[in-house]
Structure formats: C-alpha cells, structure tokens
Amino acid sequence: MSGANEYHPSMLRGLCALTVRELKKWLKDPVMILMLVLQPLIWMGLLGKSMNINAIFSTNSLGNLEIRDVKIPGSLLNPPVSGVIVIPGTLIAQQLQQMFSDIGAKIMQNTFGVTDYFSYMAVGMVSMIVMTTTMFSGMSIVWDRRLGFLDKVVSTPVPRAAIIFAKVLNATLRAIFQATVILALAYLLGLQLSSTFTLLNLLGVYAAIFLLGVGLSSVFIAFSLRSTRMERPMQIISLITMPLMFASNTFFPIHLMPDWIQAVASVNPLTYLTDAVRQLTILPLDASKLAFDFMYLSAFAAILAAIGIVLSWRYLTR
Amino acid sequence: MTEEVIKAEGLTKVFNKSLVAVDHVTFSVKSGEIFGFLGPNGAGKTTTINMLITVLKPTEGKASVLGYDIVKQANNVRKVIGVVPQEYTADEDLTGYENIMLCADLYGIPREIAKKRALELLELVELTQFKNKRVETYSGGMRRRLELACGLINRPKVLFLDEPTLGLDVQTRAATWSYIRKLKEEYGMTLFMTTHYLEEADVLCDRIAIIDHGKIIAIGTPSELKDSLGGDIITIRIKENVDVSEIIRGVEHVKDVKNDNGSYRIKAESGEATAPLIIEALRKKGYTVTRLSLTEPTLNEVYLEYTGRAIRDAEESREAFRTQRITLWRARAG
Ligand SMILES: Nc1ncnc2c1ncn2[C@@H]1O[C@H](COP(=O)(O)OP(=O)(O)OP(=O)(O)O)[C@@H](O)[C@H]1O
Ligand SMILES: [Mg+2]
C-alpha cells in the first residue's frame, strides 16, 4: 500500500485547485456572470453620466444670452471719430460664450487634470468597484464555513496560506474582470484616453488593481473567518465603504477638500489606486507619481496580506 | 497489532468560555479496529472528531493520531487521516469527479495516481455513472457515498466517519455498512466513527464509547457493555390482578423487577435457568403465568441504563435539523 509520504501538498497546487474551484463556480452560474457585468454597467450608466459637471461649464448652462447692442459715441474713442460705433449684442454674446467655455475648460483642466469629467469619473468608478467587489467576495468564506466545506479543507494538509490566497485571488480576479468591463464601457461611452496611453498600460492598471485587491480582501477574509454569520462583515463593509470612497480622489480632487479630509485621503489606498489608473489611462503619464502610487499600493498589500495571514492562522483552526 | 492509533487524554472543548461540549474524555483506539462514539444529539461527538481532525483546538487535554500530536504536529495528522463529515460538504456546483479531484489536489497526490484512484473510488461507491453530474443533482445517499470517496482519496491510515448513515434509508444504510467493512478490510484502516443508531454501533463497531453531555460514561465491546448490565431480561404477565413483585424478587438470581401495568420486567442472570424458577414460585402462591418472553440485553438496554433515557427521543428534532441544513444549502444554490 502506498504510504502518505509520497504526497507533497504544495502551496501552488492547493492554490490553483481552490482558485479553479471558485472560477468553475462562476462559469456554472450565468446569473452571477451577468451580475458581474451588470453591476458596473449600472454604476457607470447612473453615476458616470448623471454627475455631469462638464455641463455646468458648457455654454448651454448660460442659457440664452440676451445682450443689447452697445453704442459708443465716437468722441470717446482715442483718437476721436465722428458718429456712433455700434457693437451688436449678438457678437458680444458670442465672445462671452467663447470665453466662458475657455475658462470652463481651464477650470476643469486645473481641477481634474482633464477637460472632461466623465473620463475622470469613469476611472474613479474602477476603484470603487474594485473596493466593493474585493470586500464582498471575502464573504464567500463565511458560506464555506457554514456549509462545512471550509472545515473539510482545513482537515487536509494543504498549506493554510493556500486556503486564504485562493479567496484573495478569486476576489481580485473578479475585481479585474469588472474593472475591464468598466473601462471598455467607458471607452464606448466617450472616455478620452491620453496620448501616452498604450495597451501595455493596461497591464499596469491590472497590477495596481491586484495590489489593492490583495490588501483589502486579505483583511476582510481574515475578519469574515471568525464569523459564521453574514451580518457582521456586511455591517463593517457598509460602514466603511462610503467614507473610503468619498475621502479619496475617486469622484473629486483632494486638493479642494477641507484639511482633515485631505489627511484621510492621503493615507487612503483608494486614492493611490485611482491616481495610478488615471496616470495610466487619461492623464499624461507622470512617472514619478506613478512610481509612488505603486510603492504605496505594494506596501499596503504586503502589510495587509501579512495581517490577513496571521489572523487566518489563528482563526482557521478554531 | 495492538498499538494505539488514537489516544486522547482529558480532551476538553469549551465553547464561548461556558459551554462544555466535551468534558475530559480519555480513550484509545487500537490499530485496525472500528471504534464507535455513541451518543444523543449534542453529546459532543462531532466536537470530539473535529478536535481529532485538527479543525478545532482543544481547550484542555491532549490527543494524538498515529503518534502525532493533534496541535503541535497537526500537519502530520492531516496527512494520514481521512474525514467523512456529518454534513454534506462537497461543492454543489462541481461534479462528483471534480470534487474528488479537488480533494486529491489538496493532499498533493500526483495527478496520474489521483485520476486512477478517483475512478476506482467512484466505482466502489457506485457513482461511476454519475461522475460527471453536478452534485446538486445527487440524492442524499449519493452525496454520502461521495463524501466517503473523498475521504478515501489519500488512502488514509485512520478514517473518521461522523454519522456515516445519518438520514439514509434502511437499504442504503446497510449498503454503507458493507462499504465500511470492505474498506477496513481492503485498506487495513483504523476507523473512528460516531453514530446515534444503536444497531449500527452494535453490528459495525469493535468497541464503543457511550458519550453523553460531553462525558464518556461507558466503554467496551458491544458484548462487554451488554454483559455489564448483568443478565437477561425476562418479561412475564400473570392472570391475576395483584402486584407480585415481592415474590419474584425472592427468587434466586433475580436482580431487579419492574412492574409496568401487570407486565413485569425482570433482570436476571442466565434468564433461561431463572425463568422456570419464577414460574414455579408464582404457581406455589397460586398465580398463573400467562405470558413469558426472554431477551438478551441489546445496546438499547445498555443505553437506557447508562443515560437514563431512550436514544430515540432525540430522533425527530434531529431530522428537522437536517432538513433545515439542506434548505440552507439549497437556498444558496438557487
Ligand atoms: N461552534 C460551536 N459554538 C458553540 N457551541 C457549539 C459549537 N459546536 C457545537 N456546540 C455545542 O456543543 C455541544 C456538542 O455539540 P456536537 O456537535 O459535538 O454534538 P454531537 O454529539 O455531534 O450532536 P449531533 O448528534 O447532533 O451531531 C452542543 O451543545 C452544541 O450546541
Ligand atoms: Mg454531530
């Protein structure tokens, strides 16, 4: 009879097997795939298009400018001329509208770094969806525990880290999938890519998403591990997602926020993901900024994954 | 071989600092035997198994499996054991075959060996025909058998079975018993199982521990346990409507008499010899015995004796509980 010693439970094999299991579950559940696509679609359609800041600065928002003709007596001019000079109101209105729209573009440019808010917003949406997706999919481990699947896995010699990382990886892959849907959609809806954009930049985008996803989901999975009920992780998630989202550059630039929010935003990892993705897609790429974003995200991922692993070690065997 | 495969000393689990689920249990399981934990709902059977299979950490005490400490050498324990849990834990969205292969991956069994073995096991539990069907479509009995196959994929030296026949019909239950015996013989495994079916413990187990409220209250082979009751049960009925308990109690070898509405339950050593003496004693006083039956004690009597209640009481609530679990499962699948 073959002894148990011939087996080599390995991190990689365990990780692959458990991840493939989750992916198979996706594929066999068309409703879930649809949800994965619909969710970003709805967010994009609603938020992305409803917060139409561009429109504020467009000439339409001036309404119908009714400007009377301006009459200037020739004697006021230097050198004086005879008669009266008439500047037609329509001409003035035209000029004003042009100026307004130039100023508007300038304000947009200075505020958001790009002239159209939709592009700015669409990228913010990517961060948002990455955050919610990774947090929520940590909860599938609660299901696994309730159904006994987790206990069975724990009783096998598969490395503990593989159990956790399979969940992390699954959460992150899901986020990447959704981010791709968002970006593709945004492109179709008029996202303006910067001149520095190449398809290679997409890899950078994925790397950034991966880092944030790993960080966030590690911690959430570790916390969910303890509970056999869905409620607690849900409450924590709903408590922190909104503040995280708004105390960041997701929808609005930080430098216009009050100091205390700025302080929060400057440590908020969402800010760095959003900035990295913007640098890689819609902004002219600033290599030093991008490098800093990646450093921050890597540190965030490493620290939180470490915390996640430590907690999992404690909680996997109850 | 009489080496001790499982050894537990003062093993204790306290939940939430107050609920003592397992209370200082001490026992050992010998190589090659089928050892059964028999007890009602909430007795602490699953909790004990979960500690032995390294899913729960003991609060106190220690235990080892094949010499490996369940806390300090948990990973070594995991390599040599197989587990068939009380609940259906296979992934509903995967097929039977995929579930077994997933287990194989977790144990790190080389792919080629795993494939061959998975097919063998599917054959053994008669699921070959359904191997590419999603587990969602399986019946309860098929799921149980699949769990069995999963638990065997690593050719464990010690197999833990938590209520292997819970919720199965009589036929499937008998079939499962024969699998279990076959497994033991074929792979020379040591089996640790829990059950609350007396009959199952009686037919299947070499030794039994009766556990109630987290404590082991009796331990031994089924016949030892029965013998410990000290005799057979004689039941008689007399024509007259008088209490004759005292007369019966005076008869030699009679240990105990209970009058249950004119039907007397008598505990006596060697019932065959004692029964005629009782009839004789009663006849002398002018009473007529109308009925007599003689039973050797079953585990049911043993159980009654030690726990003070019949095990069947718990049956209904347990079935309700199981149904609820399955509903939960379905809710998620749908
Ligand atoms: N995770 C847990 N947290 C708190 N209490 C628990 C937990 N698991 C079990 N218990 C309690 O411990 C006691 C023993 O439970 P256990 O599951 O070991 O019983 P069992 O003998 O397996 O019962 P059954 O026949 O119903 O399966 C019960 O009172 C149960 O309520
Ligand atoms: Mg149990």
XYZ file of C-alpha atoms and ligand atoms in Angstrom:
684
model
C 0.000 0.000 0.000
C 1.231 3.440 -0.814
C 2.317 5.482 2.164
C 1.228 9.027 2.824
C 4.777 10.242 2.485
C 4.673 10.205 -1.281
C 2.280 13.140 -1.292
C 3.516 16.668 -1.369
C 0.740 19.065 -0.523
C 2.064 22.195 -2.152
C 1.114 25.828 -1.883
C 0.899 26.206 -5.645
C -1.168 23.123 -6.334
C -3.568 23.875 -3.487
C -3.891 27.474 -4.561
C -4.611 26.513 -8.163
C -7.119 23.850 -7.193
C -9.058 26.099 -4.856
C -8.987 29.019 -7.268
C -10.119 26.855 -10.150
C -12.963 25.647 -7.970
C -14.158 29.214 -7.498
C -13.775 30.018 -11.180
C -15.774 26.952 -12.101
C -18.477 28.157 -9.765
C -18.570 31.446 -11.678
C -18.747 29.776 -15.021
C -21.518 27.449 -13.980
C -23.561 30.336 -12.723
C -24.574 32.539 -15.649
C -26.611 34.762 -13.344
C -23.523 35.620 -11.421
C -21.583 36.453 -14.560
C -24.435 38.660 -15.618
C -24.320 40.379 -12.246
C -20.608 40.877 -12.599
C -21.263 42.746 -15.839
C -24.491 44.443 -14.868
C -23.217 45.940 -11.675
C -20.518 48.071 -13.283
C -22.882 48.825 -16.142
C -25.463 50.278 -13.804
C -22.951 52.229 -11.765
C -21.398 53.576 -14.883
C -24.631 54.483 -16.553
C -26.063 56.165 -13.490
C -23.254 57.814 -11.616
C -20.902 58.319 -14.501
C -23.398 60.075 -16.635
C -25.585 61.740 -14.032
C -22.865 63.743 -12.332
C -22.338 65.826 -15.419
C -20.031 68.527 -14.144
C -18.930 69.384 -17.662
C -22.403 70.620 -18.416
C -22.082 73.275 -15.730
C -19.295 74.897 -17.683
C -20.802 74.438 -21.088
C -22.355 77.359 -22.913
C -25.749 75.750 -22.605
C -25.763 76.466 -18.915
C -25.557 80.177 -19.677
C -28.951 79.945 -21.299
C -29.977 82.386 -23.986
C -27.752 85.398 -23.511
C -29.783 88.495 -24.344
C -27.264 91.270 -24.759
C -28.324 94.612 -26.175
C -26.240 96.299 -28.834
C -23.616 98.565 -27.300
C -23.428 102.096 -28.726
C -20.206 104.015 -28.252
C -20.090 107.703 -29.163
C -17.138 108.290 -31.481
C -15.953 111.199 -29.355
C -14.989 108.846 -26.512
C -12.529 106.981 -28.610
C -8.861 107.848 -28.912
C -8.331 109.329 -31.435
C -11.942 110.548 -31.581
C -14.000 109.764 -34.606
C -17.246 111.195 -35.687
C -20.500 109.361 -35.388
C -21.526 106.422 -33.165
C -19.990 102.970 -33.156
C -22.432 100.136 -32.655
C -21.238 96.743 -31.363
C -24.015 94.219 -31.979
C -25.185 92.334 -28.827
C -25.027 89.015 -30.638
C -21.331 89.487 -31.249
C -20.725 90.186 -27.564
C -22.774 87.189 -26.573
C -20.723 85.053 -28.939
C -17.477 86.371 -27.451
C -18.690 85.822 -23.885
C -19.779 82.323 -24.630
C -16.420 81.526 -26.149
C -14.620 82.978 -23.143
C -16.868 81.162 -20.740
C -16.219 77.881 -22.384
C -12.459 78.535 -22.446
C -12.494 79.436 -18.764
C -14.616 76.386 -18.062
C -12.145 74.137 -19.804
C -9.344 75.819 -17.892
C -11.129 75.252 -14.581
C -11.810 71.630 -15.491
C -8.211 71.166 -16.519
C -6.881 72.682 -13.299
C -9.334 70.872 -11.092
C -9.467 67.425 -12.586
C -6.401 67.314 -14.793
C -8.582 66.532 -17.784
C -11.179 68.604 -19.535
C -13.986 66.110 -19.357
C -15.392 64.969 -16.045
C -16.774 61.746 -17.428
C -13.298 60.357 -18.012
C -12.249 61.423 -14.538
C -15.295 59.806 -13.031
C -15.099 56.599 -15.023
C -11.657 55.857 -13.653
C -12.880 56.600 -10.148
C -15.562 54.050 -10.788
C -12.905 51.434 -11.404
C -11.536 51.999 -7.899
C -14.947 51.908 -6.385
C -15.879 48.633 -7.959
C -12.544 47.108 -7.010
C -13.152 48.090 -3.430
C -16.699 46.794 -3.103
C -16.035 43.615 -5.054
C -12.995 42.574 -3.075
C -14.675 43.329 0.215
C -17.824 41.452 -0.560
C -16.264 38.389 -2.037
C -14.407 37.880 1.215
C -17.758 36.764 2.474
C -17.818 33.622 0.411
C -15.590 32.183 3.094
C -18.443 32.568 5.546
C -20.511 30.374 3.256
C -17.759 27.829 3.012
C -17.614 27.657 6.768
C -21.334 27.325 7.173
C -21.572 24.556 4.638
C -18.711 22.637 6.192
C -16.562 22.907 3.067
C -14.011 25.007 4.893
C -13.709 22.542 7.762
C -13.070 19.788 5.282
C -10.347 21.790 3.581
C -8.826 22.654 6.952
C -8.605 18.964 7.783
C -6.407 18.316 4.731
C -2.694 19.077 4.757
C -2.981 21.845 2.157
C -0.930 24.864 3.312
C -3.146 27.293 5.244
C -1.901 30.186 3.167
C -3.265 28.492 0.034
C -6.746 28.469 1.535
C -6.650 32.196 2.175
C -4.881 33.196 -1.006
C -7.317 31.262 -3.147
C -10.031 33.522 -1.775
C -7.878 36.603 -2.222
C -7.040 35.640 -5.754
C -10.630 34.951 -6.594
C -11.725 38.308 -5.206
C -9.001 40.049 -7.140
C -9.719 38.268 -10.406
C -13.328 39.216 -10.086
C -12.369 42.840 -9.499
C -10.084 42.790 -12.527
C -12.842 41.358 -14.643
C -15.250 44.059 -13.556
C -12.684 46.807 -13.983
C -12.177 45.649 -17.545
C -15.896 45.820 -18.164
C -15.984 49.364 -16.755
C -13.074 50.591 -18.809
C -14.370 49.053 -22.007
C -17.769 50.505 -21.361
C -16.381 53.903 -20.508
C -14.383 53.864 -23.710
C -17.529 53.222 -25.696
C -19.307 55.995 -23.821
C -16.603 58.503 -24.671
C -13.695 58.096 -22.302
C -10.818 60.190 -23.619
C -7.525 58.357 -23.368
C -4.375 60.424 -23.036
C -1.724 60.468 -25.715
C 0.623 58.420 -23.510
C -1.791 55.512 -23.348
C -0.787 52.187 -24.872
C -2.308 48.759 -24.418
C 0.680 47.940 -22.248
C -0.586 50.440 -19.714
C -3.491 48.080 -19.129
C -1.059 45.665 -17.504
C -0.118 48.442 -15.130
C -3.785 49.043 -14.389
C -4.251 45.363 -13.585
C -1.179 45.319 -11.400
C -2.481 48.267 -9.401
C -5.910 46.689 -9.021
C -4.270 43.446 -7.986
C -2.339 45.147 -5.212
C -5.337 46.936 -3.750
C -7.468 43.821 -4.138
C -4.943 41.661 -2.299
C -4.662 44.146 0.532
C -8.366 44.720 1.052
C -9.545 41.173 0.598
C -6.880 39.632 2.869
C -8.103 41.622 5.791
C -11.751 41.120 5.043
C -11.355 37.407 4.599
C -9.490 37.172 7.859
C -12.264 39.044 9.635
C -15.012 37.040 7.979
C -13.283 33.834 9.033
C -14.335 34.330 12.591
C -17.986 34.696 11.955
C -20.473 32.115 10.877
C -22.995 34.817 10.185
C -23.126 37.144 7.217
C -24.342 40.155 9.128
C -21.193 41.273 10.830
C -18.899 41.520 7.821
C -21.755 43.142 5.898
C -22.147 45.809 8.533
C -18.459 46.549 8.633
C -18.354 46.818 4.871
C -21.281 49.164 4.616
C -19.846 51.249 7.418
C -16.507 51.871 5.777
C -17.078 51.799 2.021
C -18.804 55.171 1.710
C -16.284 57.105 3.818
C -13.403 55.439 1.995
C -14.932 56.349 -1.326
C -15.618 59.991 -0.603
C -12.480 60.668 1.399
C -10.422 59.988 -1.692
C -9.902 61.312 -5.172
C -12.425 58.865 -6.598
C -15.021 61.457 -7.555
C -13.423 64.740 -6.676
C -9.909 66.115 -6.405
C -8.430 66.066 -2.930
C -6.793 69.483 -3.032
C -10.174 71.178 -2.923
C -11.285 69.323 0.182
C -11.018 70.557 3.773
C -7.735 69.745 5.504
C -8.980 66.920 7.660
C -10.486 65.071 4.733
C -7.286 65.659 2.832
C -5.419 63.993 5.682
C -7.645 60.919 5.472
C -7.492 60.853 1.699
C -3.728 60.994 1.653
C -3.473 57.668 3.514
C -6.495 56.132 1.818
C -5.225 53.403 -0.541
C -8.127 54.108 -2.856
C -6.548 57.469 -3.645
C -3.403 55.755 -4.857
C -5.186 53.191 -6.953
C -7.324 55.870 -8.562
C -4.332 58.056 -9.243
C -2.338 55.167 -10.686
C -5.158 54.185 -13.010
C -5.649 57.810 -14.078
C -1.964 58.211 -14.759
C -2.045 55.108 -16.881
C -5.146 55.981 -18.855
C -6.416 59.545 -19.072
C -3.614 61.731 -17.727
C -0.283 62.419 -19.361
C 1.849 59.895 -17.504
C 3.944 61.271 -14.666
C 6.450 58.516 -13.961
C 7.489 59.678 -10.506
C 3.918 59.999 -9.287
C 3.070 56.629 -10.712
C 6.082 55.051 -9.048
C 4.992 56.474 -5.720
C 1.447 55.169 -6.204
C 2.801 51.705 -6.842
C 5.101 51.860 -3.860
C 2.252 52.821 -1.611
C -0.051 50.146 -3.006
C 2.644 47.477 -2.712
C 3.317 48.383 0.900
C -0.405 48.379 1.601
C -0.848 44.966 0.002
C 2.169 43.480 1.769
C 1.211 44.733 5.214
C -2.450 43.829 4.990
C -1.767 40.445 3.454
C 0.624 39.760 6.322
C -2.032 40.746 8.838
C -4.523 38.601 6.975
C -2.227 35.583 7.078
C -1.538 35.976 10.771
C -5.236 36.271 11.577
C -6.084 33.331 9.348
C -3.533 31.182 11.069
C -5.267 31.951 14.306
C -8.816 31.567 13.129
C -8.755 28.755 10.577
C -8.447 26.192 13.344
C -10.969 27.491 15.805
C -1.076 -5.311 16.238
C -2.409 -3.627 19.318
C -0.629 -0.318 19.034
C -2.729 2.678 19.918
C -3.636 4.652 16.830
C -5.675 7.324 18.527
C -5.025 8.376 22.062
C -6.955 11.043 23.907
C -6.255 12.160 27.440
C -8.542 14.550 29.230
C -9.575 16.039 25.912
C -11.853 19.008 26.562
C -13.568 21.651 24.485
C -15.319 24.638 25.977
C -17.248 26.917 23.637
C -17.677 30.595 24.465
C -15.978 30.090 27.815
C -19.048 28.427 29.295
C -20.463 25.616 27.174
C -18.526 22.444 27.941
C -19.120 20.400 24.801
C -16.500 17.731 25.502
C -15.541 17.140 29.110
C -12.194 15.471 29.827
C -12.622 12.408 27.656
C -9.941 9.746 27.743
C -9.864 6.798 25.378
C -7.665 4.995 22.958
C -8.317 3.294 19.656
C -6.306 0.270 18.638
C -4.885 -0.379 15.234
C -7.328 -1.926 12.805
C -10.427 -1.621 14.902
C -13.690 0.180 14.323
C -14.250 2.387 17.305
C -17.651 3.978 17.785
C -18.810 7.011 19.687
C -22.428 6.515 20.579
C -24.494 9.333 21.994
C -27.564 11.523 21.579
C -27.734 14.972 19.972
C -25.337 17.471 21.407
C -23.387 14.811 23.266
C -20.120 16.154 21.886
C -19.413 13.556 19.193
C -18.764 15.954 16.350
C -16.794 18.251 18.614
C -14.507 15.358 19.586
C -13.981 14.395 15.947
C -13.306 17.999 14.984
C -10.560 18.202 17.558
C -9.005 14.946 16.379
C -9.057 16.074 12.745
C -7.435 19.418 13.667
C -10.419 21.583 12.819
C -10.949 22.637 16.421
C -8.314 23.373 19.031
C -8.813 21.571 22.333
C -9.335 23.849 25.305
C -7.598 21.367 27.542
C -6.038 17.931 27.428
C -4.204 16.308 24.570
C -4.580 13.718 21.892
C -2.503 12.080 19.232
C -3.170 10.256 15.995
C -0.562 7.684 14.948
C 1.718 9.295 17.492
C 1.384 12.813 16.085
C 0.138 15.445 18.487
C -3.063 16.981 17.133
C -1.985 20.508 17.994
C 1.778 20.560 17.656
C 2.014 18.189 14.689
C -1.323 18.974 13.134
C 0.057 18.843 9.627
C 1.341 15.311 10.056
C -2.024 14.267 11.419
C -3.764 15.766 8.385
C -1.638 13.724 6.008
C -2.605 10.362 7.452
C -6.296 10.835 8.125
C -9.408 10.802 6.007
C -12.577 12.581 7.017
C -16.204 11.926 6.177
C -18.063 14.755 7.869
C -21.553 14.709 9.281
C -22.789 17.265 6.796
C -22.613 17.136 3.040
C -19.595 19.250 2.305
C -18.987 18.507 -1.355
C -19.246 21.516 -3.628
C -22.690 21.534 -5.208
C -21.560 23.352 -8.312
C -18.889 20.826 -9.175
C -19.346 17.288 -10.435
C -18.641 14.263 -8.282
C -15.410 13.625 -10.129
C -14.291 17.238 -9.809
C -14.936 17.122 -6.083
C -12.771 14.054 -5.630
C -10.005 15.547 -7.747
C -10.163 18.736 -5.699
C -9.529 16.671 -2.579
C -6.655 14.928 -4.334
C -5.123 18.305 -5.165
C -5.383 19.391 -1.557
C -3.466 16.299 -0.476
C -0.932 16.791 -3.241
C -1.487 13.334 -4.689
C 0.289 13.050 -8.054
C -2.240 13.681 -10.827
C -1.942 10.355 -12.594
C -2.360 8.348 -9.415
C -5.215 10.583 -8.338
C -7.129 10.098 -11.585
C -6.855 6.347 -11.405
C -7.797 6.258 -7.779
C -10.741 8.628 -8.213
C -12.247 6.330 -10.808
C -11.676 3.312 -8.583
C -13.360 5.014 -5.660
C -16.285 6.147 -7.779
C -16.678 2.546 -8.822
C -16.501 1.393 -5.218
C -19.270 3.725 -4.086
C -21.259 3.057 -7.259
C -21.225 6.576 -8.571
C -19.365 5.953 -11.826
C -22.498 6.558 -13.781
C -22.993 9.967 -12.176
C -19.410 11.128 -12.010
C -19.882 13.953 -14.476
C -23.140 15.176 -12.992
C -23.194 18.154 -10.700
C -23.505 17.234 -7.040
C -26.553 19.484 -6.902
C -28.435 16.730 -8.696
C -27.362 13.980 -6.268
C -29.641 12.364 -3.718
C -28.739 12.248 -0.037
C -27.408 8.717 -0.285
C -25.294 9.570 -3.318
C -23.851 12.576 -1.513
C -22.936 10.489 1.497
C -21.174 7.996 -0.759
C -19.347 10.792 -2.496
C -18.158 12.088 0.881
C -16.928 8.597 1.585
C -15.000 8.515 -1.673
C -13.473 11.944 -0.970
C -12.383 10.834 2.474
C -10.557 7.868 0.986
C -8.649 9.556 -1.805
C -5.447 9.825 0.203
C -5.596 6.187 1.344
C -5.804 7.272 4.956
C -4.488 5.130 7.757
C -7.208 6.419 10.027
C -10.664 7.266 8.763
C -13.050 9.458 10.717
C -16.713 8.963 9.951
C -19.173 11.336 11.554
C -22.615 9.738 11.458
C -21.981 7.992 8.156
C -25.564 6.840 7.711
C -27.458 9.832 9.036
C -30.629 10.336 7.086
C -30.174 7.341 4.822
C -32.920 4.816 4.209
C -32.568 1.317 5.609
C -31.274 -0.172 2.370
C -28.674 2.486 1.771
C -27.670 2.269 5.395
C -26.998 -1.450 5.114
C -25.074 -0.847 1.896
C -22.970 1.792 3.612
C -22.136 -0.621 6.408
C -20.892 -3.126 3.934
C -18.737 -0.436 2.256
C -17.284 0.455 5.590
C -16.403 -3.129 6.376
C -14.992 -3.635 2.910
C -12.857 -0.527 3.297
C -11.488 -1.652 6.579
C -10.503 -4.991 5.154
C -9.203 -3.704 1.852
C -7.064 -0.881 3.163
C -6.383 -2.084 6.696
C -7.579 1.173 8.114
C -8.478 2.097 11.624
C -11.926 3.636 11.833
C -13.308 6.122 14.267
C -16.998 6.692 13.814
C -19.846 8.371 15.596
C -23.435 7.340 15.472
C -26.636 7.593 17.349
C -28.031 4.418 15.815
C -27.671 1.652 18.377
C -27.988 -1.051 15.812
C -25.233 0.464 13.745
C -22.889 0.634 16.703
C -23.737 -2.936 17.580
C -23.154 -4.501 14.166
C -20.294 -2.374 12.993
C -18.107 -1.409 15.905
C -15.476 -3.474 17.612
C -15.587 -1.184 20.588
C -17.981 1.530 21.651
C -17.806 4.523 23.923
C -21.121 5.857 25.127
C -20.911 9.603 25.436
C -23.450 11.922 26.983
C -23.146 15.568 27.995
C -19.544 15.535 26.839
C -18.500 12.706 29.115
C -17.721 9.095 28.327
C -19.941 7.042 30.590
C -19.138 3.542 29.385
C -16.599 1.995 27.105
C -16.087 -1.541 25.835
C -17.031 -4.066 23.164
C -20.758 -4.328 22.486
C -20.927 -7.663 24.317
C -18.933 -6.357 27.255
C -21.340 -3.490 27.556
C -24.314 -5.799 27.413
C -22.754 -8.120 29.963
C -22.121 -5.200 32.232
C -25.855 -4.933 32.655
C -25.579 -8.233 34.426
C -28.005 -10.500 32.697
C -31.029 -11.072 30.533
C -34.465 -9.533 30.597
C -37.447 -11.725 31.360
C -40.867 -10.284 30.762
C -43.899 -12.050 32.243
C -47.589 -11.394 32.633
C -49.936 -13.072 35.137
C -53.650 -13.670 35.050
C -54.433 -12.224 38.465
C -54.555 -8.521 39.057
C -52.171 -8.377 42.012
C -48.679 -6.981 42.480
C -46.327 -9.946 42.796
C -43.049 -8.039 42.574
C -42.006 -9.117 46.057
C -42.475 -12.812 45.324
C -40.416 -12.552 42.151
C -37.723 -10.603 43.901
C -37.360 -13.513 46.346
C -36.419 -15.906 43.547
C -32.753 -16.836 43.210
C -30.665 -14.966 40.532
C -33.281 -12.246 40.105
C -31.631 -8.842 40.261
C -34.353 -6.358 39.599
C -38.080 -6.274 38.955
C -40.190 -3.538 37.473
C -43.963 -3.744 37.377
C -45.303 -1.999 34.342
C -49.132 -2.332 34.492
C -49.161 -6.035 35.234
C -46.246 -6.730 32.919
C -43.112 -7.488 34.869
C -39.678 -6.663 33.539
C -37.203 -8.839 35.328
C -33.449 -8.563 35.133
C -31.733 -11.821 35.897
C -28.502 -13.695 35.388
C -28.888 -16.531 32.871
C -32.543 -15.982 32.070
C -33.076 -19.497 30.708
C -32.405 -21.060 34.096
C -34.195 -18.414 36.114
C -37.460 -18.271 34.179
C -38.680 -21.744 35.281
C -37.856 -20.881 38.898
C -40.024 -17.772 38.697
C -42.956 -19.683 37.209
C -42.600 -22.278 39.920
C -42.506 -19.705 42.722
C -45.605 -17.969 41.405
C -47.514 -21.235 40.925
C -46.820 -22.177 44.537
C -48.583 -18.997 45.662
C -51.481 -19.734 43.324
C -50.728 -17.337 40.492
C -50.816 -18.281 36.841
C -48.276 -17.019 34.342
C -49.994 -16.260 31.033
C -47.080 -14.982 29.030
C -43.334 -15.130 29.189
C -40.573 -13.781 26.985
C -36.856 -13.790 27.302
C -34.484 -11.274 25.714
C -30.781 -10.923 25.835
C -29.912 -7.283 26.510
C -29.462 -5.067 23.477
C -27.469 -1.880 23.296
C -30.783 -0.180 23.760
C -30.948 -1.508 27.307
C -27.332 -0.593 27.837
C -28.008 2.872 26.615
C -31.079 3.231 28.782
C -29.174 2.038 31.780
C -26.310 4.487 31.392
C -28.004 7.618 30.137
C -31.365 7.169 31.756
C -33.233 7.840 28.521
C -34.032 6.184 25.273
C -31.976 7.348 22.329
C -34.990 7.514 20.039
C -36.318 10.576 21.856
C -33.917 12.753 20.034
C -34.714 11.359 16.627
C -37.353 13.756 15.456
C -35.630 17.001 16.268
C -32.535 15.716 14.543
C -34.342 15.049 11.292
C -35.822 18.527 11.436
C -32.378 19.936 11.942
C -31.003 18.069 8.974
C -33.784 19.253 6.725
C -33.036 22.790 7.762
C -29.385 22.430 6.833
C -30.290 21.149 3.434
C -32.698 24.014 2.923
C -29.925 26.419 3.743
C -27.758 24.737 1.196
C -30.414 24.837 -1.477
C -31.142 28.481 -0.791
C -27.618 29.305 -1.645
C -27.504 27.164 -4.730
C -30.661 28.641 -6.183
N -19.118 26.115 17.133
C -19.829 25.962 18.267
N -20.041 27.016 19.071
C -20.747 26.869 20.214
N -21.277 25.710 20.635
C -21.098 24.628 19.875
C -20.377 24.687 18.653
N -20.356 23.460 18.098
C -21.054 22.665 18.949
N -21.501 23.346 20.018
C -22.251 22.807 21.156
O -21.503 21.757 21.710
C -22.348 20.679 22.082
C -21.870 19.420 21.404
O -22.108 19.507 20.014
P -21.692 18.399 18.976
O -21.947 18.936 17.622
O -20.334 17.931 19.285
O -22.743 17.268 19.317
P -22.970 15.896 18.546
O -22.792 14.836 19.548
O -22.176 15.827 17.321
O -24.511 16.037 18.239
P -25.305 15.554 16.916
O -25.675 14.169 17.161
O -26.482 16.467 16.929
O -24.431 15.767 15.737
C -23.750 21.086 21.708
O -24.398 21.544 22.864
C -23.564 22.215 20.736
O -24.600 23.145 20.882
Mg -22.571 15.605 15.346
